CSV table of C-alpha atoms in Angstrom, one decimal:
chain,number,residue,atom,x,y,z
A,17,UNK,CA,0.0,0.0,0.0
A,18,UNK,CA,1.4,3.4,-1.0
A,19,UNK,CA,2.2,5.6,1.9
A,20,UNK,CA,0.8,9.1,2.4
A,21,UNK,CA,3.2,12.0,2.0
A,22,UNK,CA,4.1,14.8,4.3
A,23,UNK,CA,5.7,17.8,2.6
A,24,UNK,CA,8.3,19.5,4.7
A,25,UNK,CA,9.3,23.2,4.2
A,26,UNK,CA,12.3,24.5,6.2
A,27,UNK,CA,13.0,28.2,5.5
A,28,UNK,CA,15.9,28.4,7.9
A,29,UNK,CA,18.5,26.4,9.7
A,30,UNK,CA,16.9,26.6,13.1
A,31,UNK,CA,13.8,24.8,11.8
A,32,UNK,CA,16.1,22.0,10.6
A,33,UNK,CA,17.7,21.6,13.9
A,34,UNK,CA,14.4,21.7,16.0
A,35,UNK,CA,12.4,19.4,13.8
A,36,UNK,CA,14.7,17.1,11.6
A,37,UNK,CA,17.4,16.6,14.2
A,38,UNK,CA,14.9,15.9,17.0
A,39,UNK,CA,12.5,13.0,17.0
A,40,UNK,CA,9.6,14.9,15.7
A,41,UNK,CA,9.1,12.8,12.5
A,42,UNK,CA,10.8,9.7,13.5
A,43,UNK,CA,7.8,7.6,14.3
A,44,UNK,CA,5.5,9.2,11.6
A,45,UNK,CA,4.5,6.4,9.2
A,46,UNK,CA,4.5,8.7,6.2
A,47,UNK,CA,6.9,9.4,3.3
A,48,UNK,CA,8.8,12.5,4.1
A,49,UNK,CA,9.2,14.8,1.2
A,50,UNK,CA,11.6,17.8,1.5
A,51,UNK,CA,10.6,20.9,-0.4
A,52,UNK,CA,13.8,22.9,-0.3
A,53,UNK,CA,16.6,25.1,-1.7
A,54,UNK,CA,19.4,23.3,0.2
A,55,UNK,CA,22.7,22.3,-1.2
A,56,UNK,CA,23.9,18.7,-1.4
A,57,UNK,CA,26.0,18.8,1.9
A,58,UNK,CA,22.9,20.0,3.8
A,59,UNK,CA,20.8,17.3,2.4
A,60,UNK,CA,23.4,14.6,3.4
A,61,UNK,CA,23.6,16.1,6.9
A,62,UNK,CA,19.8,16.0,7.3
A,63,UNK,CA,19.8,12.4,6.0
A,64,UNK,CA,22.0,11.3,8.8
A,65,UNK,CA,19.3,12.2,11.3
A,66,UNK,CA,16.0,11.9,9.5
A,67,UNK,CA,15.1,9.6,6.7
A,68,UNK,CA,14.0,11.7,3.7
A,69,UNK,CA,12.1,9.6,1.1
A,70,UNK,CA,12.2,12.3,-1.6
A,71,UNK,CA,13.5,15.8,-2.0
A,72,UNK,CA,12.2,18.4,-4.5
A,73,UNK,CA,13.8,21.8,-5.3
A,74,UNK,CA,11.6,24.9,-4.9
A,75,UNK,CA,11.4,27.0,-8.1
A,76,UNK,CA,13.1,30.4,-8.1
A,77,UNK,CA,10.8,32.9,-6.4
A,78,UNK,CA,10.7,36.7,-7.2
A,79,UNK,CA,8.4,38.8,-5.3
A,80,UNK,CA,6.3,41.2,-7.4
A,81,UNK,CA,6.1,44.9,-6.5
A,82,UNK,CA,2.4,44.5,-5.8
A,83,UNK,CA,3.1,41.6,-3.4
A,84,UNK,CA,5.9,43.4,-1.5
A,85,UNK,CA,3.8,46.6,-1.3
A,86,UNK,CA,0.8,44.9,0.2
A,87,UNK,CA,3.0,42.7,2.5
A,88,UNK,CA,4.8,45.7,3.8
A,89,UNK,CA,1.6,47.8,4.1
A,90,UNK,CA,0.0,45.0,6.1
A,91,UNK,CA,3.1,44.8,8.4
A,92,UNK,CA,3.2,48.4,9.3
A,93,UNK,CA,-0.6,48.6,9.6
A,94,UNK,CA,-0.6,45.7,12.0
A,95,UNK,CA,2.3,47.3,14.0
A,96,UNK,CA,0.1,50.4,14.5
A,97,UNK,CA,-2.9,48.2,15.3
A,98,UNK,CA,-0.9,46.1,17.8
A,99,UNK,CA,0.5,49.2,19.5
A,100,UNK,CA,-3.0,50.6,19.8
A,101,UNK,CA,-4.1,47.5,21.8
A,102,UNK,CA,-1.1,47.0,24.0
A,103,UNK,CA,0.4,50.6,24.1
A,104,UNK,CA,4.1,49.4,23.5
A,105,UNK,CA,5.8,52.0,21.2
A,106,UNK,CA,8.8,49.6,20.9
A,107,UNK,CA,6.6,47.6,18.4
A,108,UNK,CA,7.4,50.2,15.8
A,109,UNK,CA,11.2,49.7,16.1
A,110,UNK,CA,10.4,46.5,14.2
A,111,UNK,CA,9.9,48.7,11.1
A,112,UNK,CA,12.9,50.1,9.2
A,113,UNK,CA,12.3,53.8,9.0
A,114,UNK,CA,15.5,54.6,7.1
A,115,UNK,CA,16.2,53.7,3.5
A,116,UNK,CA,19.1,54.8,1.5
A,117,UNK,CA,18.2,54.6,-2.1
A,118,UNK,CA,15.7,57.2,-3.6
A,119,UNK,CA,13.5,54.4,-5.1
A,120,UNK,CA,13.2,52.7,-1.6
A,121,UNK,CA,12.6,56.0,0.1
A,122,UNK,CA,9.6,56.7,-2.2
A,123,UNK,CA,8.3,53.2,-1.9
A,124,UNK,CA,8.3,53.1,1.9
A,125,UNK,CA,7.3,56.7,2.4
A,126,UNK,CA,4.0,55.8,0.5
A,127,UNK,CA,3.6,52.9,2.9
A,128,UNK,CA,4.3,54.9,5.9
A,129,UNK,CA,1.7,57.5,4.7
A,130,UNK,CA,-1.0,54.9,4.0
A,131,UNK,CA,-0.5,52.5,7.0
A,132,UNK,CA,-2.0,54.8,9.7
A,133,UNK,CA,-5.2,54.8,7.6
A,134,UNK,CA,-5.3,51.1,7.6
A,135,UNK,CA,-4.9,50.3,11.3
A,136,UNK,CA,-8.6,49.6,11.7
A,137,UNK,CA,-8.7,45.8,11.9
A,138,UNK,CA,-11.3,45.3,9.2
A,139,UNK,CA,-9.2,47.3,6.8
A,140,UNK,CA,-6.2,45.1,7.7
A,141,UNK,CA,-8.2,41.9,6.8
A,142,UNK,CA,-9.2,43.5,3.5
A,143,UNK,CA,-5.5,44.1,2.8
A,144,UNK,CA,-4.8,40.5,3.7
A,145,UNK,CA,-7.4,39.2,1.2
A,146,UNK,CA,-5.8,41.4,-1.5
A,147,UNK,CA,-2.4,40.0,-0.7
A,148,UNK,CA,-3.6,36.4,-1.0
A,149,UNK,CA,-5.1,37.3,-4.4
A,150,UNK,CA,-1.7,38.9,-5.5
A,151,UNK,CA,0.1,35.7,-4.5
A,152,UNK,CA,-1.9,33.8,-7.1
A,153,UNK,CA,-0.7,36.2,-9.9
A,154,UNK,CA,3.0,35.3,-9.6
A,155,UNK,CA,4.4,32.7,-12.0
A,156,UNK,CA,6.0,31.0,-8.9
A,157,UNK,CA,2.4,30.2,-7.7
A,158,UNK,CA,1.6,28.4,-10.9
A,159,UNK,CA,4.8,26.4,-10.8
A,160,UNK,CA,4.3,25.4,-7.1
A,161,UNK,CA,0.7,24.5,-7.7
A,162,UNK,CA,1.8,22.1,-10.5
A,163,UNK,CA,4.4,20.4,-8.3
A,164,UNK,CA,1.9,20.1,-5.5
A,165,UNK,CA,-0.6,18.5,-7.9
A,166,UNK,CA,2.0,16.0,-8.9
A,167,UNK,CA,3.2,15.1,-5.3
A,168,UNK,CA,-0.3,15.1,-3.8
A,169,UNK,CA,0.9,15.4,-0.2
A,170,UNK,CA,-1.5,14.7,2.7
A,171,UNK,CA,-0.1,17.7,4.5
A,172,UNK,CA,2.3,20.6,4.2
A,173,UNK,CA,4.3,21.5,7.2
A,174,UNK,CA,6.4,24.6,7.6
A,175,UNK,CA,8.8,25.5,10.4
A,176,UNK,CA,8.6,29.2,10.2
A,177,UNK,CA,5.6,31.5,9.8
A,178,UNK,CA,7.4,34.5,8.1
A,179,UNK,CA,9.3,33.1,5.1
A,180,UNK,CA,8.1,34.9,1.9
A,181,UNK,CA,8.0,32.1,-0.5
A,182,UNK,CA,6.1,30.0,2.1
A,183,UNK,CA,3.2,32.3,1.7
A,184,UNK,CA,2.7,31.5,-1.9
A,185,UNK,CA,3.3,27.8,-1.4
A,186,UNK,CA,0.7,27.8,1.4
A,187,UNK,CA,-1.7,29.7,-1.0
A,188,UNK,CA,-1.3,27.1,-3.6
A,189,UNK,CA,-1.8,24.2,-1.2
A,190,UNK,CA,-5.0,25.7,0.2
A,191,UNK,CA,-6.3,26.2,-3.3
A,192,UNK,CA,-5.8,22.5,-3.9
A,193,UNK,CA,-7.4,21.5,-0.7
A,194,UNK,CA,-4.0,20.3,0.9
A,195,UNK,CA,-4.1,20.8,4.7
A,196,UNK,CA,-1.3,23.3,6.0
A,197,UNK,CA,0.5,23.5,9.3
A,198,UNK,CA,3.0,26.1,10.4
A,199,UNK,CA,5.0,26.7,13.6
A,200,UNK,CA,5.4,30.1,15.2
A,201,UNK,CA,9.1,30.3,15.0
A,202,UNK,CA,10.2,32.2,18.2
A,203,UNK,CA,9.0,33.8,21.4
A,204,UNK,CA,9.1,37.3,20.0
A,205,UNK,CA,7.5,36.8,16.5
A,206,UNK,CA,3.8,37.4,17.0
A,207,UNK,CA,3.8,41.1,18.1
A,208,UNK,CA,6.2,41.9,15.1
A,209,UNK,CA,3.4,41.5,12.6
A,210,UNK,CA,5.4,39.2,10.4
A,211,UNK,CA,2.9,36.4,9.7
A,212,UNK,CA,3.5,36.0,6.1
A,213,UNK,CA,1.4,32.9,5.4
A,214,UNK,CA,-2.1,31.6,6.2
A,215,UNK,CA,-2.3,28.1,7.6
A,216,UNK,CA,-5.0,25.6,8.7
A,217,UNK,CA,-3.1,24.8,11.9
A,218,UNK,CA,-0.7,26.8,14.0
A,219,UNK,CA,1.7,25.1,16.4
A,220,UNK,CA,2.7,27.2,19.5
A,221,UNK,CA,5.2,26.9,22.2
A,222,UNK,CA,2.9,27.7,25.2
A,223,UNK,CA,-0.4,29.1,26.4
A,224,UNK,CA,1.3,32.5,26.6
A,225,UNK,CA,1.9,32.4,23.0
A,226,UNK,CA,-1.6,31.3,22.3
A,227,UNK,CA,-2.9,34.3,24.2
A,228,UNK,CA,-0.7,36.5,21.9
A,229,UNK,CA,-1.9,34.8,18.9
A,230,UNK,CA,-5.5,35.4,20.0
A,231,UNK,CA,-4.8,39.0,20.7
A,232,UNK,CA,-2.9,40.0,17.5
A,233,UNK,CA,-4.7,37.6,15.0
A,234,UNK,CA,-8.3,37.4,16.3
A,235,UNK,CA,-9.4,36.1,13.0
A,236,UNK,CA,-7.7,32.8,13.5
A,237,UNK,CA,-10.3,30.3,14.9
A,238,UNK,CA,-9.6,28.6,18.2
A,239,UNK,CA,-9.8,25.1,16.7
A,240,UNK,CA,-6.9,26.0,14.4
A,241,UNK,CA,-4.5,26.8,17.3
A,242,UNK,CA,-2.5,24.0,19.1
A,243,UNK,CA,-0.1,24.4,22.0
A,244,UNK,CA,2.5,21.7,21.4
A,245,UNK,CA,5.7,23.0,22.9
A,246,UNK,CA,8.9,23.3,20.9
A,247,UNK,CA,11.4,20.6,20.4
A,248,UNK,CA,14.5,22.8,20.6
A,249,UNK,CA,14.8,22.5,24.4
A,250,UNK,CA,14.4,18.8,24.4
A,251,UNK,CA,17.9,18.2,23.2
A,252,UNK,CA,19.0,18.9,26.8
A,253,UNK,CA,17.1,15.9,28.0
A,254,UNK,CA,19.3,13.5,26.1
A,255,UNK,CA,22.6,12.6,27.9
A,256,UNK,CA,24.0,11.5,24.6
A,257,UNK,CA,24.1,15.0,23.5
A,258,UNK,CA,26.8,15.9,26.1
A,259,UNK,CA,30.3,15.5,24.7
A,260,UNK,CA,32.9,13.7,26.8
A,261,UNK,CA,34.5,16.1,29.1
A,262,UNK,CA,38.2,15.6,28.1
A,263,UNK,CA,37.2,15.9,24.4
A,264,UNK,CA,35.2,19.0,24.9
A,265,UNK,CA,37.8,20.9,27.0
A,266,UNK,CA,40.8,19.8,24.7
A,267,UNK,CA,38.9,20.6,21.6
A,268,UNK,CA,38.2,24.2,22.6
A,269,UNK,CA,41.5,24.7,24.4
A,270,UNK,CA,39.8,25.0,27.8
A,271,UNK,CA,41.3,24.3,31.2
A,272,UNK,CA,39.5,21.8,33.3
A,273,UNK,CA,40.7,23.6,36.4
A,274,UNK,CA,38.9,26.9,35.6
A,275,UNK,CA,35.2,27.6,35.6
A,276,UNK,CA,33.6,28.7,32.2
A,277,UNK,CA,31.7,31.8,31.7
A,278,UNK,CA,29.8,31.4,28.4
A,279,UNK,CA,29.3,34.7,26.4
A,280,UNK,CA,26.6,34.3,24.0
A,281,UNK,CA,26.7,36.7,21.1
A,282,UNK,CA,23.7,38.2,19.3
A,283,UNK,CA,23.6,39.3,15.6
A,284,UNK,CA,24.9,42.7,14.7
A,285,UNK,CA,21.6,44.4,14.5
A,286,UNK,CA,20.2,43.0,17.8
A,287,UNK,CA,23.2,43.9,19.8
A,288,UNK,CA,25.7,46.0,18.0
A,289,UNK,CA,28.0,46.5,21.0
A,290,UNK,CA,28.5,42.9,21.9
A,291,UNK,CA,32.3,42.9,21.3
A,292,UNK,CA,32.7,45.9,23.8
A,293,UNK,CA,30.6,43.9,26.4
A,294,UNK,CA,32.9,41.0,25.9
A,295,UNK,CA,35.9,43.2,26.4
A,296,UNK,CA,34.4,44.7,29.5
A,297,UNK,CA,34.1,41.2,31.0
A,298,UNK,CA,37.6,40.2,30.1
A,299,UNK,CA,39.2,43.4,31.4
A,300,UNK,CA,37.3,43.1,34.8
A,301,UNK,CA,38.3,39.5,35.2
A,302,UNK,CA,42.0,40.3,34.6
A,303,UNK,CA,41.9,43.5,36.8
A,304,UNK,CA,40.5,41.3,39.7
A,305,UNK,CA,43.3,38.7,39.1
A,306,UNK,CA,40.7,36.0,38.5
A,307,UNK,CA,42.0,34.8,35.1
A,308,UNK,CA,43.5,31.7,36.7
A,309,UNK,CA,40.2,30.7,38.1
A,310,UNK,CA,37.9,31.7,35.2
A,311,UNK,CA,37.8,31.5,31.4
A,312,UNK,CA,35.4,32.9,28.9
A,313,UNK,CA,33.9,30.5,26.2
A,314,UNK,CA,32.5,32.7,23.4
A,315,UNK,CA,29.8,31.3,21.2
A,316,UNK,CA,28.8,33.8,18.4
A,317,UNK,CA,25.5,34.0,16.8
A,318,UNK,CA,25.5,31.5,13.8
A,319,UNK,CA,24.4,34.2,11.3
A,320,UNK,CA,26.9,36.8,12.5
A,321,UNK,CA,29.5,36.7,9.7
A,322,UNK,CA,31.3,39.9,10.9
A,323,UNK,CA,34.9,40.1,12.2
A,324,UNK,CA,33.8,42.4,14.9
A,325,UNK,CA,35.0,40.2,17.7
A,326,UNK,CA,38.5,39.5,16.3
A,327,UNK,CA,40.4,42.3,18.0
A,328,UNK,CA,39.1,41.6,21.5
A,329,UNK,CA,39.5,37.8,21.1
A,330,UNK,CA,43.1,38.3,20.1
A,331,UNK,CA,43.8,40.8,23.0
A,332,UNK,CA,42.6,38.3,25.5
A,333,UNK,CA,43.5,35.1,23.8
A,334,UNK,CA,44.6,33.5,27.0
A,335,UNK,CA,41.2,34.2,28.6
A,336,UNK,CA,38.6,34.1,25.7
A,337,UNK,CA,38.2,30.8,23.9
A,338,UNK,CA,35.9,30.3,21.0
A,339,UNK,CA,33.5,27.6,20.2
A,340,UNK,CA,32.3,28.5,16.7
A,341,UNK,CA,28.9,27.2,15.8
A,342,UNK,CA,29.1,24.1,13.5
A,343,UNK,CA,26.9,25.3,10.7
A,344,UNK,CA,27.0,25.1,6.9
A,345,UNK,CA,27.4,28.4,5.1
A,346,UNK,CA,26.8,28.9,1.4
A,347,UNK,CA,28.4,31.7,-0.5
A,348,UNK,CA,25.4,34.1,-0.2
A,349,UNK,CA,25.8,34.2,3.7
A,350,UNK,CA,22.1,35.0,3.9
A,351,UNK,CA,20.6,34.1,7.4
A,352,UNK,CA,18.1,31.9,5.6
A,353,UNK,CA,20.9,30.0,3.9
A,354,UNK,CA,22.8,28.9,6.9
A,355,UNK,CA,22.2,25.4,8.3
A,356,UNK,CA,23.4,23.6,11.4
A,357,UNK,CA,25.0,20.2,11.8
A,358,UNK,CA,23.9,17.7,14.4
A,359,UNK,CA,27.4,18.2,15.9
A,360,UNK,CA,26.4,21.7,16.6
A,361,UNK,CA,23.4,20.5,18.8
A,362,UNK,CA,25.9,18.5,20.8
A,363,UNK,CA,28.3,21.5,21.0
A,364,UNK,CA,25.5,23.8,22.3
A,365,UNK,CA,24.3,21.2,24.8
A,366,UNK,CA,27.8,20.6,26.1
A,367,UNK,CA,28.6,24.4,26.3
A,368,UNK,CA,25.6,24.8,28.5
A,369,UNK,CA,26.4,21.7,30.6
A,370,UNK,CA,30.0,22.6,31.2
A,371,UNK,CA,29.6,26.3,31.7
A,372,UNK,CA,29.0,28.0,35.0
A,373,UNK,CA,26.8,30.8,33.8
A,374,UNK,CA,25.8,32.5,30.5
A,375,UNK,CA,26.0,36.3,29.7
A,376,UNK,CA,24.1,37.9,26.9
A,377,UNK,CA,21.7,40.7,25.9
A,378,UNK,CA,18.2,39.4,26.3
A,379,UNK,CA,18.6,36.0,24.5
A,380,UNK,CA,16.6,32.8,24.8
A,381,UNK,CA,19.9,31.3,25.9
A,382,UNK,CA,18.5,31.9,29.4
A,383,UNK,CA,16.0,29.1,28.9
A,384,UNK,CA,18.7,26.8,27.5
A,385,UNK,CA,20.8,27.3,30.6
A,386,UNK,CA,17.8,26.9,32.8
A,387,UNK,CA,17.4,23.3,31.6
A,388,UNK,CA,20.6,22.6,33.5
A,389,UNK,CA,19.7,24.9,36.4
A,390,UNK,CA,22.4,27.4,35.4
A,391,UNK,CA,21.8,31.1,35.8
A,392,UNK,CA,21.8,33.7,33.1
A,393,UNK,CA,23.1,37.3,33.2
A,394,UNK,CA,21.3,39.9,31.0
A,395,UNK,CA,23.6,42.8,30.2
A,396,UNK,CA,21.6,46.0,31.1
A,397,UNK,CA,23.9,49.0,30.4
A,398,UNK,CA,24.9,51.0,27.3
A,399,UNK,CA,28.4,51.6,26.2
A,400,UNK,CA,29.6,55.1,26.2
A,401,UNK,CA,30.7,54.9,22.6
A,402,UNK,CA,27.9,53.1,20.9
A,403,UNK,CA,28.1,51.8,17.4
A,404,UNK,CA,24.4,52.8,16.8
A,405,UNK,CA,23.3,55.9,18.7
A,406,UNK,CA,19.6,54.8,18.2
A,407,UNK,CA,20.2,51.4,19.9
A,408,UNK,CA,19.8,51.0,23.7
A,409,UNK,CA,19.3,48.3,26.3
A,410,UNK,CA,16.4,50.5,27.5
A,411,UNK,CA,14.6,49.7,24.3
A,412,UNK,CA,15.5,46.1,24.1
A,413,UNK,CA,14.0,45.2,27.5
A,414,UNK,CA,10.9,47.0,26.8
A,415,UNK,CA,10.1,44.7,23.8
A,416,UNK,CA,6.8,43.0,24.2
A,417,UNK,CA,8.2,39.5,24.7
A,418,UNK,CA,9.9,40.6,27.9
A,419,UNK,CA,6.5,41.3,29.5
A,420,UNK,CA,6.3,37.6,30.0
A,421,UNK,CA,8.8,38.0,32.8
A,422,UNK,CA,6.7,38.6,35.9
A,423,UNK,CA,9.6,38.0,38.2
A,424,UNK,CA,12.6,40.2,37.4
A,425,UNK,CA,14.8,38.0,39.5
A,426,UNK,CA,14.5,35.3,36.7
A,427,UNK,CA,17.9,36.6,35.5
A,428,UNK,CA,20.8,38.5,37.0
A,429,UNK,CA,20.8,42.1,35.7
A,430,UNK,CA,24.2,43.5,34.9
A,431,UNK,CA,23.6,47.2,35.2
A,432,UNK,CA,27.2,48.4,34.8
A,433,UNK,CA,30.8,47.4,34.0
A,434,UNK,CA,31.6,47.9,37.6
A,435,UNK,CA,29.2,45.1,38.6
A,436,UNK,CA,30.8,42.4,36.5
A,437,UNK,CA,32.7,40.7,39.2
A,438,UNK,CA,29.8,40.8,41.7
A,439,UNK,CA,27.2,39.7,39.2
A,440,UNK,CA,29.0,37.2,36.9
A,441,UNK,CA,31.7,35.8,39.3
A,442,UNK,CA,29.8,35.9,42.6
A,443,UNK,CA,26.2,35.7,41.1
A,444,UNK,CA,25.0,38.6,43.3
A,445,UNK,CA,21.3,38.9,42.6
A,446,UNK,CA,20.7,35.1,42.0
A,447,UNK,CA,18.8,33.9,44.9
A,448,UNK,CA,17.4,30.9,43.3
A,449,UNK,CA,17.0,29.2,39.8
A,450,UNK,CA,13.3,28.8,40.6
A,451,UNK,CA,12.3,32.1,39.1
A,452,UNK,CA,14.0,31.3,35.7
A,453,UNK,CA,12.2,28.0,35.7
A,454,UNK,CA,8.8,29.7,36.3
A,455,UNK,CA,9.6,32.2,33.5
A,456,UNK,CA,10.7,29.3,31.3
A,457,UNK,CA,7.4,27.6,31.9
A,458,UNK,CA,5.5,30.6,30.8
A,459,UNK,CA,7.4,31.1,27.6
A,460,UNK,CA,8.3,27.6,26.4
A,461,UNK,CA,5.7,25.6,28.4
A,462,UNK,CA,6.0,23.0,31.2
A,463,UNK,CA,9.0,20.7,31.4
A,464,UNK,CA,6.6,17.7,31.4
A,465,UNK,CA,5.4,18.9,27.9
A,466,UNK,CA,6.9,16.6,25.3
A,467,UNK,CA,6.7,18.6,22.1
A,468,UNK,CA,8.0,15.9,19.8
A,469,UNK,CA,5.2,13.5,20.9
A,470,UNK,CA,2.6,16.4,20.8
A,471,UNK,CA,3.5,17.3,17.3
A,472,UNK,CA,3.6,13.8,16.1
A,473,UNK,CA,0.1,13.0,17.5
A,474,UNK,CA,-1.3,16.3,16.1
A,475,UNK,CA,0.0,15.6,12.6
A,476,UNK,CA,-1.3,12.1,12.5
A,477,UNK,CA,-4.7,13.5,13.6
A,478,UNK,CA,-4.7,16.1,10.9
A,479,UNK,CA,-3.8,13.7,8.1
A,480,UNK,CA,-6.5,11.2,9.3
A,481,UNK,CA,-9.2,13.8,8.9
C-alpha cells in the first residue's frame, strides 16, 4: 500500500535543527518529502538524522512589486494596530524607517503615509485578502501548484511563519485542498506582525503564545490553534548530546581547572556593542586577578559573519576561547541559507552543561541554561561609545516578549561594567533558579510537555481527517 506523503518546508537552519534533528518525524508512518533550496551537503547532513524519502527543489521565487507593497503595508498597519491595543511603542522599532536609495525611500514613504489609515482591523483583513489574491498572480504560484498536484501530499508542514516564498506555497496548497500547518518560530514573533502565510493549523510553544496569537490575530479560529511546545529545548534531556569532558575541553582549548563563563553573542542588529561587552568582562576578570580561576567561552550567533570580535579575542586570547557554531554556510551568507549540523546541537548542549553561567543581551539562551539549572546574566547598560546611537538596552528590555517575565529575579541584571565581578563571578542577585524555571514555563511551556510527541500526535490526527 502506498504511503501518504508529508511535505516539509524549512526556510531556515533553526527549523532543521528543531524538527529534523529531533525525534519529531521519527515515528510518523508517512513518506517525508523535503521541499527545499538546500545544497547537497545540507541534504546529506539531514539524511544522517531523519530519513527523507524524496526531495524536491523549490522553483526560483521573485516577489512582485504588488506583493511586496501589500505585504509591507500589512506589516506596518498591524504594528500600528498592535501598538493601539497594548500601548508598547517599541513595536514600531520593528519597522525600518531609514532607507538609503531614492526608489526605496519613495516606496516606503508611501507605505508609511498609508499605514495609519489602515490600522482599523477590518481594513487590515481586506489588505490580507488582496495580498492572498496577489500571490496567485505570480508565476511562482503556478509552478508550485503544478508540483503540489503531482506530489499530492496529505499535509504541508512549515517550520517558520514568516518566510516569503512559504506564503505562496501555502496559498497554492490551500487552493488545492491540501491541509497546511505552520509553527510560530520564536517567542518574539507574534507582536512583530510578520505572519506571512495563512495556515489551517498553528503550532505554538505555550499558552502564553496562544494568548498573543488570539490578541494579535483574532481572525484565527480557536480550533486551528494548538499548544504543542517546541522541540528545541528537548535536546538537553538526552545525555548522549553531552560531549565527553576531556574531548570538549581539549577541543576548545579549555582548562579543566577553571570555571567557564559563556558569552553568547547576538547578531549585529540585535546587539551592535557585543564585542565591547565581551571586552568589559575580560578586562574586569584580569583586573581582579581571576584569570587563573575563570575562562570565557565565546559562542557567536551563527548568522553573524562579521569580524567584529576578532580584536578583543586576540587581545585576551589566553582568557577568551571560541566555540564557533558548527553550521554550513553557502556563499550568499544570507541568514536563511545557513544550516546547522547535528554536531552543533551537541556542541551547544555541552557548552551549557560545562559552563557555570551565561551572559548576553536578552537571549533565549537563558532558557537553555535553565534546563541545566544554570543562571543567566542579562547585560543592562549601554556603552559610552555606541556603534548605533539609536540602539539601547532601555529599548531592548521594553520589547513585548519581555513582558512575559513577571519576576525580574528570573535573571541577573548586569547594570554596569563595575558590577561584572559581583554579578558574573559571585552571582549577586541570583537567589534561586526557581524564578528562571517559572519564566521558562510561561514562555516555552512545562518541562513535562513533550513537544515531539505532541506534534507527532497532532500531525497524525490532521492527516487522518
